[in-house]
Amino acid sequence: MRILPFLFPRYTWQKSKQDKVIYLTFDDGPIPEVTEWVLDVLQEQQIQATFFCIGDNIRKHPTVFQRILAEQHQIGNHTFHHLKGWKTSIEEYIFNVEQCQQEIVKHRKEATTLFRPPYGKIKKKQADYLFKKGYEIIMWSIITKDYEANLSPLQCLQGTIKQITPGSIIVFHDSLKAEKNMKYTLPLLIEYLKKEGYSFATL
Ligand SMILES: [Zn+2]
């Protein structure tokens, strides 16, 4: 059994295991080229995904964000400055989440209720506040580790496939750091999942 979901049952780690549905998520964008490459792949494959965006990246790259919206993907809040919850005061953290929310609303005209804490690290009191505000805190069942420089693209793909179950929430990163492994893994993973009879949904 995975220990974290057991310790933190209020967070969402996994969706229903009854249905062969996979939830692809992309953290840390939007940025030019890498996010756009992901959008091209998703469009070609006719898949909707969830993008946990950094507010400051939305501010810097509004046209890329607009494209995510226009193509009907789901949006989640990933703070404005990608803060580490454990190292940040409650007030500063909450302020940063709201700053990201404002940036999202500016373009989307609608707030998001999805939040993913950067690094998966959030203090209980920060989480309490966000729950009170109506957020769902989304963690993951599979982290591809696409950002790890020591991981080869093939290891990234194989490590991900090994962990697949119905209802998996999978984390990729549309970032420069993850680009090499993500670009290799994403299309092959989609091909594998489709062959295995999975469909895709947003959170
Ligand atoms: Zn992140």
PDB file of C-alpha atoms and ligand atoms in Angstrom:
ATOM      1  CA  MET A   1       0.000   0.000   0.000  1.00  0.00           C
ATOM      2  CA  ARG A   2       1.183   3.513  -0.717  1.00  0.00           C
ATOM      3  CA  ILE A   3       1.748   5.319   2.537  1.00  0.00           C
ATOM      4  CA  LEU A   4       1.005   8.935   1.547  1.00  0.00           C
ATOM      5  CA  PRO A   5      -2.630   8.431   0.499  1.00  0.00           C
ATOM      6  CA  PHE A   6      -3.146   6.584   3.757  1.00  0.00           C
ATOM      7  CA  LEU A   7      -1.668   9.445   5.796  1.00  0.00           C
ATOM      8  CA  PHE A   8      -3.422  12.187   3.832  1.00  0.00           C
ATOM      9  CA  PRO A   9      -6.825  10.826   2.866  1.00  0.00           C
ATOM     10  CA  ARG A  10      -8.301  14.299   2.325  1.00  0.00           C
ATOM     11  CA  TYR A  11      -6.180  14.783  -0.791  1.00  0.00           C
ATOM     12  CA  THR A  12      -7.089  13.225  -4.138  1.00  0.00           C
ATOM     13  CA  TRP A  13      -4.496  10.617  -5.138  1.00  0.00           C
ATOM     14  CA  GLN A  14      -6.420   8.423  -7.521  1.00  0.00           C
ATOM     15  CA  LYS A  15      -9.785   8.298  -9.295  1.00  0.00           C
ATOM     16  CA  SER A  16     -12.195   5.368  -9.441  1.00  0.00           C
ATOM     17  CA  LYS A  17     -10.523   2.029 -10.103  1.00  0.00           C
ATOM     18  CA  GLN A  18     -13.759   0.767 -11.649  1.00  0.00           C
ATOM     19  CA  ASP A  19     -13.275   2.485 -14.990  1.00  0.00           C
ATOM     20  CA  LYS A  20     -10.414   2.251 -17.441  1.00  0.00           C
ATOM     21  CA  VAL A  21      -9.875   5.996 -17.437  1.00  0.00           C
ATOM     22  CA  ILE A  22      -6.548   7.824 -17.138  1.00  0.00           C
ATOM     23  CA  TYR A  23      -6.097  11.429 -16.016  1.00  0.00           C
ATOM     24  CA  LEU A  24      -3.101  13.107 -17.643  1.00  0.00           C
ATOM     25  CA  THR A  25      -1.844  16.205 -15.842  1.00  0.00           C
ATOM     26  CA  PHE A  26       0.874  18.708 -16.772  1.00  0.00           C
ATOM     27  CA  ASP A  27       2.527  20.890 -14.158  1.00  0.00           C
ATOM     28  CA  ASP A  28       4.583  24.104 -14.230  1.00  0.00           C
ATOM     29  CA  GLY A  29       3.566  25.681 -17.575  1.00  0.00           C
ATOM     30  CA  PRO A  30       2.431  27.388 -19.574  1.00  0.00           C
ATOM     31  CA  ILE A  31       5.574  28.115 -21.550  1.00  0.00           C
ATOM     32  CA  PRO A  32       6.124  28.567 -25.291  1.00  0.00           C
ATOM     33  CA  GLU A  33       7.162  25.549 -27.356  1.00  0.00           C
ATOM     34  CA  VAL A  34       7.043  22.864 -24.667  1.00  0.00           C
ATOM     35  CA  THR A  35       3.403  23.485 -23.679  1.00  0.00           C
ATOM     36  CA  GLU A  36       2.550  24.042 -27.334  1.00  0.00           C
ATOM     37  CA  TRP A  37       4.150  20.730 -28.237  1.00  0.00           C
ATOM     38  CA  VAL A  38       2.019  18.987 -25.595  1.00  0.00           C
ATOM     39  CA  LEU A  39      -1.088  20.697 -26.960  1.00  0.00           C
ATOM     40  CA  ASP A  40      -0.252  19.522 -30.488  1.00  0.00           C
ATOM     41  CA  VAL A  41       0.043  15.916 -29.285  1.00  0.00           C
ATOM     42  CA  LEU A  42      -3.186  16.080 -27.291  1.00  0.00           C
ATOM     43  CA  GLN A  43      -5.021  17.659 -30.203  1.00  0.00           C
ATOM     44  CA  GLU A  44      -3.796  15.031 -32.637  1.00  0.00           C
ATOM     45  CA  GLN A  45      -4.817  12.254 -30.235  1.00  0.00           C
ATOM     46  CA  GLN A  46      -8.088  13.987 -29.297  1.00  0.00           C
ATOM     47  CA  ILE A  47      -7.334  13.836 -25.590  1.00  0.00           C
ATOM     48  CA  GLN A  48      -8.262  16.361 -22.903  1.00  0.00           C
ATOM     49  CA  ALA A  49      -5.865  16.861 -19.989  1.00  0.00           C
ATOM     50  CA  THR A  50      -5.477  19.005 -16.885  1.00  0.00           C
ATOM     51  CA  PHE A  51      -2.831  21.732 -16.686  1.00  0.00           C
ATOM     52  CA  PHE A  52      -1.673  22.875 -13.239  1.00  0.00           C
ATOM     53  CA  CYS A  53      -0.360  26.283 -14.173  1.00  0.00           C
ATOM     54  CA  ILE A  54       2.069  28.597 -12.421  1.00  0.00           C
ATOM     55  CA  GLY A  55       0.442  32.031 -12.228  1.00  0.00           C
ATOM     56  CA  ASP A  56       3.592  33.875 -13.194  1.00  0.00           C
ATOM     57  CA  ASN A  57       3.901  31.747 -16.334  1.00  0.00           C
ATOM     58  CA  ILE A  58       0.320  32.593 -17.302  1.00  0.00           C
ATOM     59  CA  ARG A  59       1.206  36.255 -16.842  1.00  0.00           C
ATOM     60  CA  LYS A  60       4.303  35.898 -19.041  1.00  0.00           C
ATOM     61  CA  HIS A  61       2.732  33.678 -21.707  1.00  0.00           C
ATOM     62  CA  PRO A  62      -0.956  34.576 -21.974  1.00  0.00           C
ATOM     63  CA  THR A  63      -1.328  33.394 -25.555  1.00  0.00           C
ATOM     64  CA  VAL A  64      -0.147  29.893 -24.678  1.00  0.00           C
ATOM     65  CA  PHE A  65      -2.604  29.866 -21.777  1.00  0.00           C
ATOM     66  CA  GLN A  66      -5.376  31.019 -24.105  1.00  0.00           C
ATOM     67  CA  ARG A  67      -4.659  28.090 -26.366  1.00  0.00           C
ATOM     68  CA  ILE A  68      -5.016  25.633 -23.439  1.00  0.00           C
ATOM     69  CA  LEU A  69      -8.411  27.188 -22.717  1.00  0.00           C
ATOM     70  CA  ALA A  70      -9.499  27.291 -26.346  1.00  0.00           C
ATOM     71  CA  GLU A  71      -8.765  23.584 -26.704  1.00  0.00           C
ATOM     72  CA  GLN A  72     -11.028  22.741 -23.759  1.00  0.00           C
ATOM     73  CA  HIS A  73      -8.441  21.423 -21.335  1.00  0.00           C
ATOM     74  CA  GLN A  74      -8.939  21.684 -17.603  1.00  0.00           C
ATOM     75  CA  ILE A  75      -6.998  24.216 -15.515  1.00  0.00           C
ATOM     76  CA  GLY A  76      -5.632  23.864 -12.000  1.00  0.00           C
ATOM     77  CA  ASN A  77      -3.869  26.296  -9.673  1.00  0.00           C
ATOM     78  CA  HIS A  78      -0.177  25.605  -8.901  1.00  0.00           C
ATOM     79  CA  THR A  79       0.550  28.871  -6.972  1.00  0.00           C
ATOM     80  CA  PHE A  80       1.877  32.064  -8.562  1.00  0.00           C
ATOM     81  CA  HIS A  81       5.571  31.472  -7.816  1.00  0.00           C
ATOM     82  CA  HIS A  82       5.786  27.696  -7.390  1.00  0.00           C
ATOM     83  CA  LEU A  83       6.206  27.948  -3.628  1.00  0.00           C
ATOM     84  CA  LYS A  84       7.277  25.173  -1.286  1.00  0.00           C
ATOM     85  CA  GLY A  85       4.481  24.920   1.264  1.00  0.00           C
ATOM     86  CA  TRP A  86       6.671  23.574   4.059  1.00  0.00           C
ATOM     87  CA  LYS A  87       8.997  26.590   3.755  1.00  0.00           C
ATOM     88  CA  THR A  88       6.331  29.265   3.427  1.00  0.00           C
ATOM     89  CA  SER A  89       4.119  30.961   6.010  1.00  0.00           C
ATOM     90  CA  ILE A  90       0.405  30.238   5.859  1.00  0.00           C
ATOM     91  CA  GLU A  91      -0.396  33.838   4.893  1.00  0.00           C
ATOM     92  CA  GLU A  92       2.205  34.052   2.141  1.00  0.00           C
ATOM     93  CA  TYR A  93       1.165  30.711   0.720  1.00  0.00           C
ATOM     94  CA  ILE A  94      -2.522  31.545   0.618  1.00  0.00           C
ATOM     95  CA  PHE A  95      -1.796  34.951  -0.907  1.00  0.00           C
ATOM     96  CA  ASN A  96       0.257  33.276  -3.628  1.00  0.00           C
ATOM     97  CA  VAL A  97      -2.519  30.789  -4.418  1.00  0.00           C
ATOM     98  CA  GLU A  98      -5.024  33.617  -4.705  1.00  0.00           C
ATOM     99  CA  GLN A  99      -2.662  35.597  -6.907  1.00  0.00           C
ATOM    100  CA  CYS A 100      -2.555  32.596  -9.258  1.00  0.00           C
ATOM    101  CA  GLN A 101      -6.339  32.312  -9.116  1.00  0.00           C
ATOM    102  CA  GLN A 102      -6.673  35.978 -10.135  1.00  0.00           C
ATOM    103  CA  GLU A 103      -4.400  35.400 -13.108  1.00  0.00           C
ATOM    104  CA  ILE A 104      -6.496  32.392 -14.141  1.00  0.00           C
ATOM    105  CA  VAL A 105      -9.774  34.281 -13.795  1.00  0.00           C
ATOM    106  CA  LYS A 106      -8.420  37.172 -15.836  1.00  0.00           C
ATOM    107  CA  HIS A 107      -8.334  34.909 -18.898  1.00  0.00           C
ATOM    108  CA  ARG A 108     -10.797  32.164 -18.085  1.00  0.00           C
ATOM    109  CA  LYS A 109     -13.518  34.320 -16.495  1.00  0.00           C
ATOM    110  CA  GLU A 110     -14.082  31.459 -14.100  1.00  0.00           C
ATOM    111  CA  ALA A 111     -12.131  30.326 -11.054  1.00  0.00           C
ATOM    112  CA  THR A 112     -10.684  26.839 -10.761  1.00  0.00           C
ATOM    113  CA  THR A 113     -11.385  24.598  -7.774  1.00  0.00           C
ATOM    114  CA  LEU A 114      -8.395  22.360  -8.457  1.00  0.00           C
ATOM    115  CA  PHE A 115      -5.133  22.928  -6.633  1.00  0.00           C
ATOM    116  CA  ARG A 116      -1.895  20.999  -6.724  1.00  0.00           C
ATOM    117  CA  PRO A 117       0.816  22.006  -4.246  1.00  0.00           C
ATOM    118  CA  PRO A 118       4.250  22.387  -5.858  1.00  0.00           C
ATOM    119  CA  TYR A 119       6.517  19.451  -4.848  1.00  0.00           C
ATOM    120  CA  GLY A 120       3.428  17.888  -3.271  1.00  0.00           C
ATOM    121  CA  LYS A 121       4.362  19.745  -0.100  1.00  0.00           C
ATOM    122  CA  ILE A 122       1.711  21.580   1.835  1.00  0.00           C
ATOM    123  CA  LYS A 123       1.187  22.263   5.551  1.00  0.00           C
ATOM    124  CA  LYS A 124      -1.986  21.085   7.210  1.00  0.00           C
ATOM    125  CA  LYS A 125      -3.100  24.647   7.963  1.00  0.00           C
ATOM    126  CA  GLN A 126      -2.538  25.725   4.374  1.00  0.00           C
ATOM    127  CA  ALA A 127      -4.618  22.781   3.202  1.00  0.00           C
ATOM    128  CA  ASP A 128      -7.327  23.514   5.786  1.00  0.00           C
ATOM    129  CA  TYR A 129      -7.676  27.025   4.430  1.00  0.00           C
ATOM    130  CA  LEU A 130      -7.854  25.863   0.824  1.00  0.00           C
ATOM    131  CA  PHE A 131     -10.505  23.260   1.661  1.00  0.00           C
ATOM    132  CA  LYS A 132     -12.526  25.975   3.357  1.00  0.00           C
ATOM    133  CA  LYS A 133     -12.210  28.046   0.187  1.00  0.00           C
ATOM    134  CA  GLY A 134     -13.647  25.139  -1.796  1.00  0.00           C
ATOM    135  CA  TYR A 135     -10.503  23.765  -3.423  1.00  0.00           C
ATOM    136  CA  GLU A 136      -9.903  20.103  -4.077  1.00  0.00           C
ATOM    137  CA  ILE A 137      -6.250  19.216  -3.465  1.00  0.00           C
ATOM    138  CA  ILE A 138      -5.026  16.995  -6.254  1.00  0.00           C
ATOM    139  CA  MET A 139      -1.950  14.862  -5.747  1.00  0.00           C
ATOM    140  CA  TRP A 140      -1.158  11.934  -8.079  1.00  0.00           C
ATOM    141  CA  SER A 141      -0.910   8.183  -8.387  1.00  0.00           C
ATOM    142  CA  ILE A 142       2.029   8.195 -10.785  1.00  0.00           C
ATOM    143  CA  ILE A 143       4.824  10.731 -11.030  1.00  0.00           C
ATOM    144  CA  THR A 144       6.727  10.171 -14.265  1.00  0.00           C
ATOM    145  CA  LYS A 145       9.917  11.805 -12.903  1.00  0.00           C
ATOM    146  CA  ASP A 146      10.307  13.304 -16.360  1.00  0.00           C
ATOM    147  CA  TYR A 147      12.337  16.123 -14.737  1.00  0.00           C
ATOM    148  CA  GLU A 148      15.063  13.788 -13.464  1.00  0.00           C
ATOM    149  CA  ALA A 149      18.258  14.311 -15.427  1.00  0.00           C
ATOM    150  CA  ASN A 150      19.581  10.860 -14.464  1.00  0.00           C
ATOM    151  CA  LEU A 151      16.540   9.070 -15.779  1.00  0.00           C
ATOM    152  CA  SER A 152      16.695   7.988 -19.419  1.00  0.00           C
ATOM    153  CA  PRO A 153      13.634   8.520 -21.631  1.00  0.00           C
ATOM    154  CA  LEU A 154      13.132   4.751 -21.856  1.00  0.00           C
ATOM    155  CA  GLN A 155      13.297   4.368 -18.053  1.00  0.00           C
ATOM    156  CA  CYS A 156      10.786   7.195 -17.747  1.00  0.00           C
ATOM    157  CA  LEU A 157       8.360   5.412 -20.077  1.00  0.00           C
ATOM    158  CA  GLN A 158       8.829   1.953 -18.555  1.00  0.00           C
ATOM    159  CA  GLY A 159       8.604   3.244 -14.988  1.00  0.00           C
ATOM    160  CA  THR A 160       5.319   4.924 -15.812  1.00  0.00           C
ATOM    161  CA  ILE A 161       3.752   1.999 -17.666  1.00  0.00           C
ATOM    162  CA  LYS A 162       4.628  -0.356 -14.815  1.00  0.00           C
ATOM    163  CA  GLN A 163       2.444   1.628 -12.416  1.00  0.00           C
ATOM    164  CA  ILE A 164      -0.680   2.070 -14.574  1.00  0.00           C
ATOM    165  CA  THR A 165      -4.024   1.112 -13.052  1.00  0.00           C
ATOM    166  CA  PRO A 166      -7.551   2.272 -13.928  1.00  0.00           C
ATOM    167  CA  GLY A 167      -8.106   5.731 -12.437  1.00  0.00           C
ATOM    168  CA  SER A 168      -4.427   6.724 -12.393  1.00  0.00           C
ATOM    169  CA  ILE A 169      -3.633  10.421 -12.131  1.00  0.00           C
ATOM    170  CA  ILE A 170      -0.327  10.874 -13.974  1.00  0.00           C
ATOM    171  CA  VAL A 171       2.011  13.846 -13.567  1.00  0.00           C
ATOM    172  CA  PHE A 172       4.071  15.200 -16.433  1.00  0.00           C
ATOM    173  CA  HIS A 173       5.783  18.584 -16.591  1.00  0.00           C
ATOM    174  CA  ASP A 174       5.555  21.015 -19.482  1.00  0.00           C
ATOM    175  CA  SER A 175       8.896  22.488 -18.467  1.00  0.00           C
ATOM    176  CA  LEU A 176      12.358  22.784 -20.019  1.00  0.00           C
ATOM    177  CA  LYS A 177      13.798  20.511 -17.356  1.00  0.00           C
ATOM    178  CA  ALA A 178      11.386  17.696 -18.185  1.00  0.00           C
ATOM    179  CA  GLU A 179      11.233  18.273 -21.922  1.00  0.00           C
ATOM    180  CA  LYS A 180      13.532  15.460 -23.050  1.00  0.00           C
ATOM    181  CA  ASN A 181      11.868  12.644 -21.058  1.00  0.00           C
ATOM    182  CA  MET A 182       8.347  14.011 -21.432  1.00  0.00           C
ATOM    183  CA  LYS A 183       8.580  14.323 -25.220  1.00  0.00           C
ATOM    184  CA  TYR A 184       9.721  10.727 -25.493  1.00  0.00           C
ATOM    185  CA  THR A 185       7.319   9.257 -22.956  1.00  0.00           C
ATOM    186  CA  LEU A 186       4.028  11.043 -23.641  1.00  0.00           C
ATOM    187  CA  PRO A 187       3.262   9.847 -27.201  1.00  0.00           C
ATOM    188  CA  LEU A 188       4.378   6.269 -26.505  1.00  0.00           C
ATOM    189  CA  LEU A 189       2.411   6.148 -23.268  1.00  0.00           C
ATOM    190  CA  ILE A 190      -0.726   7.364 -25.060  1.00  0.00           C
ATOM    191  CA  GLU A 191      -0.222   4.741 -27.761  1.00  0.00           C
ATOM    192  CA  TYR A 192       0.179   2.026 -25.106  1.00  0.00           C
ATOM    193  CA  LEU A 193      -2.868   3.149 -23.123  1.00  0.00           C
ATOM    194  CA  LYS A 194      -5.103   3.337 -26.187  1.00  0.00           C
ATOM    195  CA  LYS A 195      -4.027  -0.151 -27.221  1.00  0.00           C
ATOM    196  CA  GLU A 196      -4.877  -1.385 -23.715  1.00  0.00           C
ATOM    197  CA  GLY A 197      -8.369   0.082 -24.022  1.00  0.00           C
ATOM    198  CA  TYR A 198      -8.009   3.104 -21.746  1.00  0.00           C
ATOM    199  CA  SER A 199      -9.742   6.396 -22.322  1.00  0.00           C
ATOM    200  CA  PHE A 200      -8.764   9.810 -20.982  1.00  0.00           C
ATOM    201  CA  ALA A 201     -10.537  12.447 -18.933  1.00  0.00           C
ATOM    202  CA  THR A 202      -9.888  15.710 -17.126  1.00  0.00           C
ATOM    203  CA  LEU A 203     -10.112  16.176 -13.370  1.00  0.00           C
TER     204      LEU A 203
HETATM  205 ZN    ZN B   1       5.370  22.108  -9.969  1.00  0.00          ZN
END
